Amino acid sequence: DVQLLDSGGGLVQPGGSLRLSCVVSGFNFSTSGMTWVRQAPGKGLDWVSSISDSGAYTSHAGSVRGRFSISRDNSRDTLYLQMNSVTADDTAVYYCARGARGHPNDYWGQGTLVTVSS
Amino acid sequence: NVLTQSPGTLSLSPGERATLSCRASQTVTSSYLAWFQQKPGQAPRLLIYGASNRATGIPDRFSGSGSGTDFTLTINRLEPEDFALYYCQQYATSPRTFGQGTKVEF
């Protein structure tokens, strides 16, 4: 079975940092592009970042560029999202999903909640 | 590429047909358009990719159509478990974008 396990969310103060992780199993992680998508409370889905299978190519939404960084460790089947200088607008459930660069997001993690508040 | 979904809410009964629209501000190349279903407290679930291809395990009452800038998700004979939020997404260009969602309610 395909599984994506998001973790690392929690309460963080404005201006603080957090690192999200997504451990995958059930498919070949090293040949799959990956994506982070977030959903603010009661709102729709917003693309955050994507990374190619090798990690050589990354892209970020304008709202997080320069503050968030997507990365991966193919030896550990793990995707990361480093979140720095967070603001209240970053409060959301963050989902990792398989698929990037011309591929649909076909498998999703269960989501991890990030709350930015003092 | 901004995606606009309509209607915002669709009020239907089990057994009826639902027709959801997704209009793009620019052509979605290669018909890289997907539809997702989301229920409260759950992650989105891929229903349709490539505008008209059903994802693995998706019942055939779900169908997608369209090309260019106009796309449609049709749900024939609504089942009780189909009442949910539906999003379209284009994954042809970066940033990949989502529509704002259509709620199908009973």
JSON list of C-alpha atoms in Angstrom, two decimals:
[
{"chain": "A", "resi": 1, "resn": "ASP", "atom": "CA", "xyz": [0.00, 0.00, 0.00]},
{"chain": "A", "resi": 2, "resn": "VAL", "atom": "CA", "xyz": [1.11, 3.54, -0.73]},
{"chain": "A", "resi": 3, "resn": "GLN", "atom": "CA", "xyz": [1.58, 5.63, 2.40]},
{"chain": "A", "resi": 4, "resn": "LEU", "atom": "CA", "xyz": [2.71, 9.21, 2.97]},
{"chain": "A", "resi": 5, "resn": "LEU", "atom": "CA", "xyz": [3.14, 10.17, 6.62]},
{"chain": "A", "resi": 6, "resn": "ASP", "atom": "CA", "xyz": [3.31, 13.91, 7.25]},
{"chain": "A", "resi": 7, "resn": "SER", "atom": "CA", "xyz": [4.72, 15.14, 10.54]},
{"chain": "A", "resi": 8, "resn": "GLY", "atom": "CA", "xyz": [6.41, 18.09, 12.20]},
{"chain": "A", "resi": 9, "resn": "GLY", "atom": "CA", "xyz": [3.50, 20.46, 12.54]},
{"chain": "A", "resi": 10, "resn": "GLY", "atom": "CA", "xyz": [2.64, 22.31, 15.72]},
{"chain": "A", "resi": 11, "resn": "LEU", "atom": "CA", "xyz": [2.43, 25.71, 17.33]},
{"chain": "A", "resi": 12, "resn": "VAL", "atom": "CA", "xyz": [5.13, 28.18, 16.33]},
{"chain": "A", "resi": 13, "resn": "GLN", "atom": "CA", "xyz": [5.55, 31.86, 17.12]},
{"chain": "A", "resi": 14, "resn": "PRO", "atom": "CA", "xyz": [5.56, 34.49, 14.39]},
{"chain": "A", "resi": 15, "resn": "GLY", "atom": "CA", "xyz": [9.06, 34.78, 12.97]},
{"chain": "A", "resi": 16, "resn": "GLY", "atom": "CA", "xyz": [9.91, 31.26, 14.07]},
{"chain": "A", "resi": 17, "resn": "SER", "atom": "CA", "xyz": [10.93, 28.15, 12.14]},
{"chain": "A", "resi": 18, "resn": "LEU", "atom": "CA", "xyz": [9.60, 24.65, 11.66]},
{"chain": "A", "resi": 19, "resn": "ARG", "atom": "CA", "xyz": [10.58, 21.66, 9.55]},
{"chain": "A", "resi": 20, "resn": "LEU", "atom": "CA", "xyz": [7.92, 19.35, 8.16]},
{"chain": "A", "resi": 21, "resn": "SER", "atom": "CA", "xyz": [8.68, 15.80, 7.10]},
{"chain": "A", "resi": 22, "resn": "CYS", "atom": "CA", "xyz": [6.90, 13.31, 4.89]},
{"chain": "A", "resi": 23, "resn": "VAL", "atom": "CA", "xyz": [8.01, 9.69, 4.98]},
{"chain": "A", "resi": 24, "resn": "VAL", "atom": "CA", "xyz": [6.75, 7.61, 2.08]},
{"chain": "A", "resi": 25, "resn": "SER", "atom": "CA", "xyz": [6.39, 3.91, 1.36]},
{"chain": "A", "resi": 26, "resn": "GLY", "atom": "CA", "xyz": [4.79, 1.72, -1.27]},
{"chain": "A", "resi": 27, "resn": "PHE", "atom": "CA", "xyz": [6.26, 3.42, -4.35]},
{"chain": "A", "resi": 28, "resn": "ASN", "atom": "CA", "xyz": [9.64, 4.35, -5.78]},
{"chain": "A", "resi": 29, "resn": "PHE", "atom": "CA", "xyz": [10.29, 7.67, -4.06]},
{"chain": "A", "resi": 30, "resn": "SER", "atom": "CA", "xyz": [13.53, 8.36, -5.89]},
{"chain": "A", "resi": 31, "resn": "THR", "atom": "CA", "xyz": [11.78, 8.47, -9.28]},
{"chain": "A", "resi": 32, "resn": "SER", "atom": "CA", "xyz": [8.83, 10.60, -8.14]},
{"chain": "A", "resi": 33, "resn": "GLY", "atom": "CA", "xyz": [8.50, 14.37, -8.10]},
{"chain": "A", "resi": 34, "resn": "MET", "atom": "CA", "xyz": [6.89, 15.62, -4.90]},
{"chain": "A", "resi": 35, "resn": "THR", "atom": "CA", "xyz": [4.80, 18.58, -3.83]},
{"chain": "A", "resi": 36, "resn": "TRP", "atom": "CA", "xyz": [3.61, 20.38, -0.69]},
{"chain": "A", "resi": 37, "resn": "VAL", "atom": "CA", "xyz": [0.07, 21.80, -0.69]},
{"chain": "A", "resi": 38, "resn": "ARG", "atom": "CA", "xyz": [-1.51, 23.72, 2.19]},
{"chain": "A", "resi": 39, "resn": "GLN", "atom": "CA", "xyz": [-5.03, 24.51, 3.27]},
{"chain": "A", "resi": 40, "resn": "ALA", "atom": "CA", "xyz": [-5.79, 27.36, 5.66]},
{"chain": "A", "resi": 41, "resn": "PRO", "atom": "CA", "xyz": [-8.70, 26.74, 8.06]},
{"chain": "A", "resi": 42, "resn": "GLY", "atom": "CA", "xyz": [-11.97, 26.79, 6.12]},
{"chain": "A", "resi": 43, "resn": "LYS", "atom": "CA", "xyz": [-10.21, 27.71, 2.88]},
{"chain": "A", "resi": 44, "resn": "GLY", "atom": "CA", "xyz": [-9.25, 26.04, -0.38]},
{"chain": "A", "resi": 45, "resn": "LEU", "atom": "CA", "xyz": [-6.09, 24.27, -1.52]},
{"chain": "A", "resi": 46, "resn": "ASP", "atom": "CA", "xyz": [-2.91, 26.22, -2.24]},
{"chain": "A", "resi": 47, "resn": "TRP", "atom": "CA", "xyz": [0.22, 24.86, -3.89]},
{"chain": "A", "resi": 48, "resn": "VAL", "atom": "CA", "xyz": [3.35, 25.63, -1.83]},
{"chain": "A", "resi": 49, "resn": "SER", "atom": "CA", "xyz": [6.41, 23.92, -3.34]},
{"chain": "A", "resi": 50, "resn": "SER", "atom": "CA", "xyz": [7.49, 21.15, -5.68]},
{"chain": "A", "resi": 51, "resn": "ILE", "atom": "CA", "xyz": [10.72, 19.23, -6.20]},
{"chain": "A", "resi": 52, "resn": "SER", "atom": "CA", "xyz": [11.96, 16.96, -8.96]},
{"chain": "A", "resi": 53, "resn": "ASP", "atom": "CA", "xyz": [12.82, 13.31, -8.38]},
{"chain": "A", "resi": 54, "resn": "SER", "atom": "CA", "xyz": [16.54, 13.99, -8.00]},
{"chain": "A", "resi": 55, "resn": "GLY", "atom": "CA", "xyz": [16.05, 17.17, -6.04]},
{"chain": "A", "resi": 56, "resn": "ALA", "atom": "CA", "xyz": [17.87, 19.19, -8.69]},
{"chain": "A", "resi": 57, "resn": "TYR", "atom": "CA", "xyz": [14.83, 21.32, -9.50]},
{"chain": "A", "resi": 58, "resn": "THR", "atom": "CA", "xyz": [12.61, 23.09, -7.01]},
{"chain": "A", "resi": 59, "resn": "SER", "atom": "CA", "xyz": [9.88, 25.69, -7.26]},
{"chain": "A", "resi": 60, "resn": "HIS", "atom": "CA", "xyz": [7.99, 27.68, -4.64]},
{"chain": "A", "resi": 61, "resn": "ALA", "atom": "CA", "xyz": [4.86, 29.80, -4.53]},
{"chain": "A", "resi": 62, "resn": "GLY", "atom": "CA", "xyz": [5.52, 33.50, -4.48]},
{"chain": "A", "resi": 63, "resn": "SER", "atom": "CA", "xyz": [4.01, 33.79, -1.01]},
{"chain": "A", "resi": 64, "resn": "VAL", "atom": "CA", "xyz": [6.69, 31.53, 0.51]},
{"chain": "A", "resi": 65, "resn": "ARG", "atom": "CA", "xyz": [9.68, 32.12, -1.77]},
{"chain": "A", "resi": 66, "resn": "GLY", "atom": "CA", "xyz": [12.75, 33.07, 0.21]},
{"chain": "A", "resi": 67, "resn": "ARG", "atom": "CA", "xyz": [11.23, 31.78, 3.45]},
{"chain": "A", "resi": 68, "resn": "PHE", "atom": "CA", "xyz": [10.38, 28.12, 2.74]},
{"chain": "A", "resi": 69, "resn": "SER", "atom": "CA", "xyz": [12.66, 25.50, 1.24]},
{"chain": "A", "resi": 70, "resn": "ILE", "atom": "CA", "xyz": [11.69, 22.09, -0.12]},
{"chain": "A", "resi": 71, "resn": "SER", "atom": "CA", "xyz": [14.22, 19.26, -0.07]},
{"chain": "A", "resi": 72, "resn": "ARG", "atom": "CA", "xyz": [14.39, 15.49, -0.06]},
{"chain": "A", "resi": 73, "resn": "ASP", "atom": "CA", "xyz": [16.52, 12.59, 1.07]},
{"chain": "A", "resi": 74, "resn": "ASN", "atom": "CA", "xyz": [16.06, 9.73, -1.37]},
{"chain": "A", "resi": 75, "resn": "SER", "atom": "CA", "xyz": [18.06, 7.38, 0.87]},
{"chain": "A", "resi": 76, "resn": "ARG", "atom": "CA", "xyz": [15.45, 7.86, 3.59]},
{"chain": "A", "resi": 77, "resn": "ASP", "atom": "CA", "xyz": [12.35, 8.11, 1.33]},
{"chain": "A", "resi": 78, "resn": "THR", "atom": "CA", "xyz": [11.65, 11.43, 3.01]},
{"chain": "A", "resi": 79, "resn": "LEU", "atom": "CA", "xyz": [10.48, 14.83, 1.81]},
{"chain": "A", "resi": 80, "resn": "TYR", "atom": "CA", "xyz": [11.03, 18.00, 3.82]},
{"chain": "A", "resi": 81, "resn": "LEU", "atom": "CA", "xyz": [9.70, 21.53, 4.01]},
{"chain": "A", "resi": 82, "resn": "GLN", "atom": "CA", "xyz": [11.83, 23.98, 5.97]},
{"chain": "A", "resi": 83, "resn": "MET", "atom": "CA", "xyz": [9.67, 26.90, 7.04]},
{"chain": "A", "resi": 84, "resn": "ASN", "atom": "CA", "xyz": [11.40, 30.08, 8.24]},
{"chain": "A", "resi": 85, "resn": "SER", "atom": "CA", "xyz": [10.11, 33.53, 9.20]},
{"chain": "A", "resi": 86, "resn": "VAL", "atom": "CA", "xyz": [6.57, 32.23, 9.49]},
{"chain": "A", "resi": 87, "resn": "THR", "atom": "CA", "xyz": [3.59, 34.54, 9.80]},
{"chain": "A", "resi": 88, "resn": "ALA", "atom": "CA", "xyz": [-0.05, 34.06, 10.79]},
{"chain": "A", "resi": 89, "resn": "ASP", "atom": "CA", "xyz": [-0.87, 33.64, 7.08]},
{"chain": "A", "resi": 90, "resn": "ASP", "atom": "CA", "xyz": [1.13, 30.39, 7.09]},
{"chain": "A", "resi": 91, "resn": "THR", "atom": "CA", "xyz": [-1.34, 28.78, 9.49]},
{"chain": "A", "resi": 92, "resn": "ALA", "atom": "CA", "xyz": [-2.71, 25.78, 7.62]},
{"chain": "A", "resi": 93, "resn": "VAL", "atom": "CA", "xyz": [-2.79, 22.03, 7.26]},
{"chain": "A", "resi": 94, "resn": "TYR", "atom": "CA", "xyz": [0.19, 21.06, 5.13]},
{"chain": "A", "resi": 95, "resn": "TYR", "atom": "CA", "xyz": [-0.07, 18.03, 2.86]},
{"chain": "A", "resi": 96, "resn": "CYS", "atom": "CA", "xyz": [2.69, 16.27, 1.01]},
{"chain": "A", "resi": 97, "resn": "ALA", "atom": "CA", "xyz": [1.68, 14.68, -2.27]},
{"chain": "A", "resi": 98, "resn": "ARG", "atom": "CA", "xyz": [3.32, 12.68, -5.02]},
{"chain": "A", "resi": 99, "resn": "GLY", "atom": "CA", "xyz": [3.57, 14.39, -8.38]},
{"chain": "A", "resi": 100, "resn": "ALA", "atom": "CA", "xyz": [5.31, 17.41, -9.89]},
{"chain": "A", "resi": 101, "resn": "ARG", "atom": "CA", "xyz": [6.20, 18.84, -13.31]},
{"chain": "A", "resi": 102, "resn": "GLY", "atom": "CA", "xyz": [3.41, 17.54, -15.49]},
{"chain": "A", "resi": 103, "resn": "HIS", "atom": "CA", "xyz": [2.25, 14.78, -13.17]},
{"chain": "A", "resi": 104, "resn": "PRO", "atom": "CA", "xyz": [-0.96, 14.88, -11.12]},
{"chain": "A", "resi": 105, "resn": "ASN", "atom": "CA", "xyz": [-0.89, 14.69, -7.34]},
{"chain": "A", "resi": 106, "resn": "ASP", "atom": "CA", "xyz": [-2.17, 11.16, -7.06]},
{"chain": "A", "resi": 107, "resn": "TYR", "atom": "CA", "xyz": [-1.24, 10.20, -3.49]},
{"chain": "A", "resi": 108, "resn": "TRP", "atom": "CA", "xyz": [-1.50, 12.47, -0.45]},
{"chain": "A", "resi": 109, "resn": "GLY", "atom": "CA", "xyz": [-0.42, 12.41, 3.16]},
{"chain": "A", "resi": 110, "resn": "GLN", "atom": "CA", "xyz": [-2.93, 12.88, 5.94]},
{"chain": "A", "resi": 111, "resn": "GLY", "atom": "CA", "xyz": [-1.73, 16.41, 6.60]},
{"chain": "A", "resi": 112, "resn": "THR", "atom": "CA", "xyz": [0.01, 18.12, 9.49]},
{"chain": "A", "resi": 113, "resn": "LEU", "atom": "CA", "xyz": [-1.34, 21.27, 11.13]},
{"chain": "A", "resi": 114, "resn": "VAL", "atom": "CA", "xyz": [0.89, 24.31, 11.50]},
{"chain": "A", "resi": 115, "resn": "THR", "atom": "CA", "xyz": [-0.41, 27.08, 13.74]},
{"chain": "A", "resi": 116, "resn": "VAL", "atom": "CA", "xyz": [1.44, 30.38, 13.86]},
{"chain": "A", "resi": 117, "resn": "SER", "atom": "CA", "xyz": [0.51, 32.32, 16.96]},
{"chain": "A", "resi": 118, "resn": "SER", "atom": "CA", "xyz": [2.08, 34.12, 19.88]},
{"chain": "B", "resi": 1, "resn": "ASN", "atom": "CA", "xyz": [-3.45, 30.29, -14.67]},
{"chain": "B", "resi": 2, "resn": "VAL", "atom": "CA", "xyz": [-6.52, 31.13, -12.61]},
{"chain": "B", "resi": 3, "resn": "LEU", "atom": "CA", "xyz": [-9.16, 28.41, -12.36]},
{"chain": "B", "resi": 4, "resn": "THR", "atom": "CA", "xyz": [-12.75, 29.43, -11.68]},
{"chain": "B", "resi": 5, "resn": "GLN", "atom": "CA", "xyz": [-15.21, 26.77, -10.57]},
{"chain": "B", "resi": 6, "resn": "SER", "atom": "CA", "xyz": [-18.97, 27.02, -10.80]},
{"chain": "B", "resi": 7, "resn": "PRO", "atom": "CA", "xyz": [-21.33, 26.83, -9.16]},
{"chain": "B", "resi": 8, "resn": "GLY", "atom": "CA", "xyz": [-20.05, 27.47, -5.66]},
{"chain": "B", "resi": 9, "resn": "THR", "atom": "CA", "xyz": [-22.64, 25.12, -4.21]},
{"chain": "B", "resi": 10, "resn": "LEU", "atom": "CA", "xyz": [-24.75, 22.45, -5.87]},
{"chain": "B", "resi": 11, "resn": "SER", "atom": "CA", "xyz": [-27.82, 21.23, -3.98]},
{"chain": "B", "resi": 12, "resn": "LEU", "atom": "CA", "xyz": [-28.92, 17.82, -5.21]},
{"chain": "B", "resi": 13, "resn": "SER", "atom": "CA", "xyz": [-30.42, 14.55, -4.01]},
{"chain": "B", "resi": 14, "resn": "PRO", "atom": "CA", "xyz": [-29.03, 11.02, -4.14]},
{"chain": "B", "resi": 15, "resn": "GLY", "atom": "CA", "xyz": [-29.56, 9.49, -7.57]},
{"chain": "B", "resi": 16, "resn": "GLU", "atom": "CA", "xyz": [-29.34, 12.82, -9.39]},
{"chain": "B", "resi": 17, "resn": "ARG", "atom": "CA", "xyz": [-26.57, 13.94, -11.72]},
{"chain": "B", "resi": 18, "resn": "ALA", "atom": "CA", "xyz": [-24.03, 16.59, -10.73]},
{"chain": "B", "resi": 19, "resn": "THR", "atom": "CA", "xyz": [-22.30, 18.75, -13.33]},
{"chain": "B", "resi": 20, "resn": "LEU", "atom": "CA", "xyz": [-19.36, 20.83, -12.10]},
{"chain": "B", "resi": 21, "resn": "SER", "atom": "CA", "xyz": [-17.52, 23.37, -14.23]},
{"chain": "B", "resi": 22, "resn": "CYS", "atom": "CA", "xyz": [-13.91, 24.56, -14.17]},
{"chain": "B", "resi": 23, "resn": "ARG", "atom": "CA", "xyz": [-12.84, 27.42, -16.41]},
{"chain": "B", "resi": 24, "resn": "ALA", "atom": "CA", "xyz": [-9.19, 28.39, -16.86]},
{"chain": "B", "resi": 25, "resn": "SER", "atom": "CA", "xyz": [-7.94, 31.90, -17.62]},
{"chain": "B", "resi": 26, "resn": "GLN", "atom": "CA", "xyz": [-5.40, 30.41, -20.06]},
{"chain": "B", "resi": 27, "resn": "THR", "atom": "CA", "xyz": [-5.32, 27.24, -22.10]},
{"chain": "B", "resi": 28, "resn": "VAL", "atom": "CA", "xyz": [-4.39, 24.19, -20.03]},
{"chain": "B", "resi": 29, "resn": "THR", "atom": "CA", "xyz": [-1.78, 22.55, -22.23]},
{"chain": "B", "resi": 30, "resn": "SER", "atom": "CA", "xyz": [-1.91, 18.80, -22.77]},
{"chain": "B", "resi": 31, "resn": "SER", "atom": "CA", "xyz": [-5.20, 18.79, -20.86]},
{"chain": "B", "resi": 32, "resn": "TYR", "atom": "CA", "xyz": [-3.23, 18.56, -17.62]},
{"chain": "B", "resi": 33, "resn": "LEU", "atom": "CA", "xyz": [-6.36, 19.11, -15.58]},
{"chain": "B", "resi": 34, "resn": "ALA", "atom": "CA", "xyz": [-7.27, 17.09, -12.49]},
{"chain": "B", "resi": 35, "resn": "TRP", "atom": "CA", "xyz": [-10.30, 16.83, -10.22]},
{"chain": "B", "resi": 36, "resn": "PHE", "atom": "CA", "xyz": [-10.17, 16.08, -6.51]},
{"chain": "B", "resi": 37, "resn": "GLN", "atom": "CA", "xyz": [-12.77, 15.21, -3.91]},
{"chain": "B", "resi": 38, "resn": "GLN", "atom": "CA", "xyz": [-12.32, 16.32, -0.31]},
{"chain": "B", "resi": 39, "resn": "LYS", "atom": "CA", "xyz": [-14.38, 15.41, 2.72]},
{"chain": "B", "resi": 40, "resn": "PRO", "atom": "CA", "xyz": [-14.13, 17.18, 6.11]},
{"chain": "B", "resi": 41, "resn": "GLY", "atom": "CA", "xyz": [-10.96, 16.31, 7.98]},
{"chain": "B", "resi": 42, "resn": "GLN", "atom": "CA", "xyz": [-9.56, 14.31, 5.08]},
{"chain": "B", "resi": 43, "resn": "ALA", "atom": "CA", "xyz": [-6.89, 14.82, 2.48]},
{"chain": "B", "resi": 44, "resn": "PRO", "atom": "CA", "xyz": [-7.95, 15.44, -1.10]},
{"chain": "B", "resi": 45, "resn": "ARG", "atom": "CA", "xyz": [-8.49, 12.34, -3.23]},
{"chain": "B", "resi": 46, "resn": "LEU", "atom": "CA", "xyz": [-7.62, 12.29, -6.92]},
{"chain": "B", "resi": 47, "resn": "LEU", "atom": "CA", "xyz": [-10.63, 11.45, -9.08]},
{"chain": "B", "resi": 48, "resn": "ILE", "atom": "CA", "xyz": [-9.68, 12.47, -12.62]},
{"chain": "B", "resi": 49, "resn": "TYR", "atom": "CA", "xyz": [-6.38, 13.35, -14.32]},
{"chain": "B", "resi": 50, "resn": "GLY", "atom": "CA", "xyz": [-5.60, 14.37, -17.86]},
{"chain": "B", "resi": 51, "resn": "ALA", "atom": "CA", "xyz": [-9.08, 15.90, -17.98]},
{"chain": "B", "resi": 52, "resn": "SER", "atom": "CA", "xyz": [-10.85, 12.58, -18.58]},
{"chain": "B", "resi": 53, "resn": "ASN", "atom": "CA", "xyz": [-8.91, 9.68, -17.05]},
{"chain": "B", "resi": 54, "resn": "ARG", "atom": "CA", "xyz": [-10.26, 8.11, -13.89]},
{"chain": "B", "resi": 55, "resn": "ALA", "atom": "CA", "xyz": [-7.71, 7.50, -11.17]},
{"chain": "B", "resi": 56, "resn": "THR", "atom": "CA", "xyz": [-7.23, 4.04, -9.71]},
{"chain": "B", "resi": 57, "resn": "GLY", "atom": "CA", "xyz": [-10.27, 2.77, -7.85]},
{"chain": "B", "resi": 58, "resn": "ILE", "atom": "CA", "xyz": [-12.59, 5.62, -8.85]},
{"chain": "B", "resi": 59, "resn": "PRO", "atom": "CA", "xyz": [-16.12, 4.44, -9.73]},
{"chain": "B", "resi": 60, "resn": "ASP", "atom": "CA", "xyz": [-17.27, 4.92, -13.31]},
{"chain": "B", "resi": 61, "resn": "ARG", "atom": "CA", "xyz": [-20.10, 7.24, -12.24]},
{"chain": "B", "resi": 62, "resn": "PHE", "atom": "CA", "xyz": [-17.36, 9.91, -12.14]},
{"chain": "B", "resi": 63, "resn": "SER", "atom": "CA", "xyz": [-16.34, 11.26, -15.54]},
{"chain": "B", "resi": 64, "resn": "GLY", "atom": "CA", "xyz": [-14.34, 14.22, -16.76]},
{"chain": "B", "resi": 65, "resn": "SER", "atom": "CA", "xyz": [-14.39, 16.05, -20.05]},
{"chain": "B", "resi": 66, "resn": "GLY", "atom": "CA", "xyz": [-13.19, 19.20, -21.74]},
{"chain": "B", "resi": 67, "resn": "SER", "atom": "CA", "xyz": [-10.09, 20.77, -23.20]},
{"chain": "B", "resi": 68, "resn": "GLY", "atom": "CA", "xyz": [-8.47, 24.15, -23.66]},
{"chain": "B", "resi": 69, "resn": "THR", "atom": "CA", "xyz": [-10.03, 26.37, -21.02]},
{"chain": "B", "resi": 70, "resn": "ASP", "atom": "CA", "xyz": [-13.32, 24.63, -20.23]},
{"chain": "B", "resi": 71, "resn": "PHE", "atom": "CA", "xyz": [-13.59, 21.43, -18.23]},
{"chain": "B", "resi": 72, "resn": "THR", "atom": "CA", "xyz": [-16.42, 19.50, -16.62]},
{"chain": "B", "resi": 73, "resn": "LEU", "atom": "CA", "xyz": [-16.73, 16.88, -13.90]},
{"chain": "B", "resi": 74, "resn": "THR", "atom": "CA", "xyz": [-19.91, 14.84, -14.08]},
{"chain": "B", "resi": 75, "resn": "ILE", "atom": "CA", "xyz": [-21.12, 12.56, -11.31]},
{"chain": "B", "resi": 76, "resn": "ASN", "atom": "CA", "xyz": [-23.92, 10.29, -12.44]},
{"chain": "B", "resi": 77, "resn": "ARG", "atom": "CA", "xyz": [-26.40, 8.86, -9.93]},
{"chain": "B", "resi": 78, "resn": "LEU", "atom": "CA", "xyz": [-25.09, 10.58, -6.82]},
{"chain": "B", "resi": 79, "resn": "GLU", "atom": "CA", "xyz": [-24.38, 8.25, -3.92]},
{"chain": "B", "resi": 80, "resn": "PRO", "atom": "CA", "xyz": [-24.55, 9.47, -0.29]},
{"chain": "B", "resi": 81, "resn": "GLU", "atom": "CA", "xyz": [-20.75, 9.34, -0.05]},
{"chain": "B", "resi": 82, "resn": "ASP", "atom": "CA", "xyz": [-20.39, 11.73, -3.03]},
{"chain": "B", "resi": 83, "resn": "PHE", "atom": "CA", "xyz": [-21.60, 14.76, -1.07]},
{"chain": "B", "resi": 84, "resn": "ALA", "atom": "CA", "xyz": [-18.33, 16.61, -0.57]},
{"chain": "B", "resi": 85, "resn": "LEU", "atom": "CA", "xyz": [-16.11, 19.42, -1.85]},
{"chain": "B", "resi": 86, "resn": "TYR", "atom": "CA", "xyz": [-14.62, 19.17, -5.32]},
{"chain": "B", "resi": 87, "resn": "TYR", "atom": "CA", "xyz": [-11.58, 21.00, -6.64]},
{"chain": "B", "resi": 88, "resn": "CYS", "atom": "CA", "xyz": [-10.06, 21.24, -10.08]},
{"chain": "B", "resi": 89, "resn": "GLN", "atom": "CA", "xyz": [-6.31, 21.71, -10.53]},
{"chain": "B", "resi": 90, "resn": "GLN", "atom": "CA", "xyz": [-4.08, 22.45, -13.49]},
{"chain": "B", "resi": 91, "resn": "TYR", "atom": "CA", "xyz": [-0.64, 20.89, -13.36]},
{"chain": "B", "resi": 92, "resn": "ALA", "atom": "CA", "xyz": [0.60, 21.95, -16.78]},
{"chain": "B", "resi": 93, "resn": "THR", "atom": "CA", "xyz": [2.49, 25.01, -15.64]},
{"chain": "B", "resi": 94, "resn": "SER", "atom": "CA", "xyz": [4.08, 26.31, -12.48]},
{"chain": "B", "resi": 95, "resn": "PRO", "atom": "CA", "xyz": [2.57, 27.41, -10.23]},
{"chain": "B", "resi": 96, "resn": "ARG", "atom": "CA", "xyz": [0.07, 24.58, -10.36]},
{"chain": "B", "resi": 97, "resn": "THR", "atom": "CA", "xyz": [-3.21, 26.14, -9.35]},
{"chain": "B", "resi": 98, "resn": "PHE", "atom": "CA", "xyz": [-6.50, 25.01, -7.85]},
{"chain": "B", "resi": 99, "resn": "GLY", "atom": "CA", "xyz": [-10.01, 26.24, -8.34]},
{"chain": "B", "resi": 100, "resn": "GLN", "atom": "CA", "xyz": [-11.82, 27.61, -5.31]},
{"chain": "B", "resi": 101, "resn": "GLY", "atom": "CA", "xyz": [-14.01, 24.52, -5.02]},
{"chain": "B", "resi": 102, "resn": "THR", "atom": "CA", "xyz": [-17.61, 23.43, -5.54]},
{"chain": "B", "resi": 103, "resn": "LYS", "atom": "CA", "xyz": [-19.59, 22.00, -2.66]},
{"chain": "B", "resi": 104, "resn": "VAL", "atom": "CA", "xyz": [-22.06, 19.27, -3.57]},
{"chain": "B", "resi": 105, "resn": "GLU", "atom": "CA", "xyz": [-24.64, 19.15, -0.81]},
{"chain": "B", "resi": 106, "resn": "PHE", "atom": "CA", "xyz": [-27.83, 17.25, -0.13]}
]
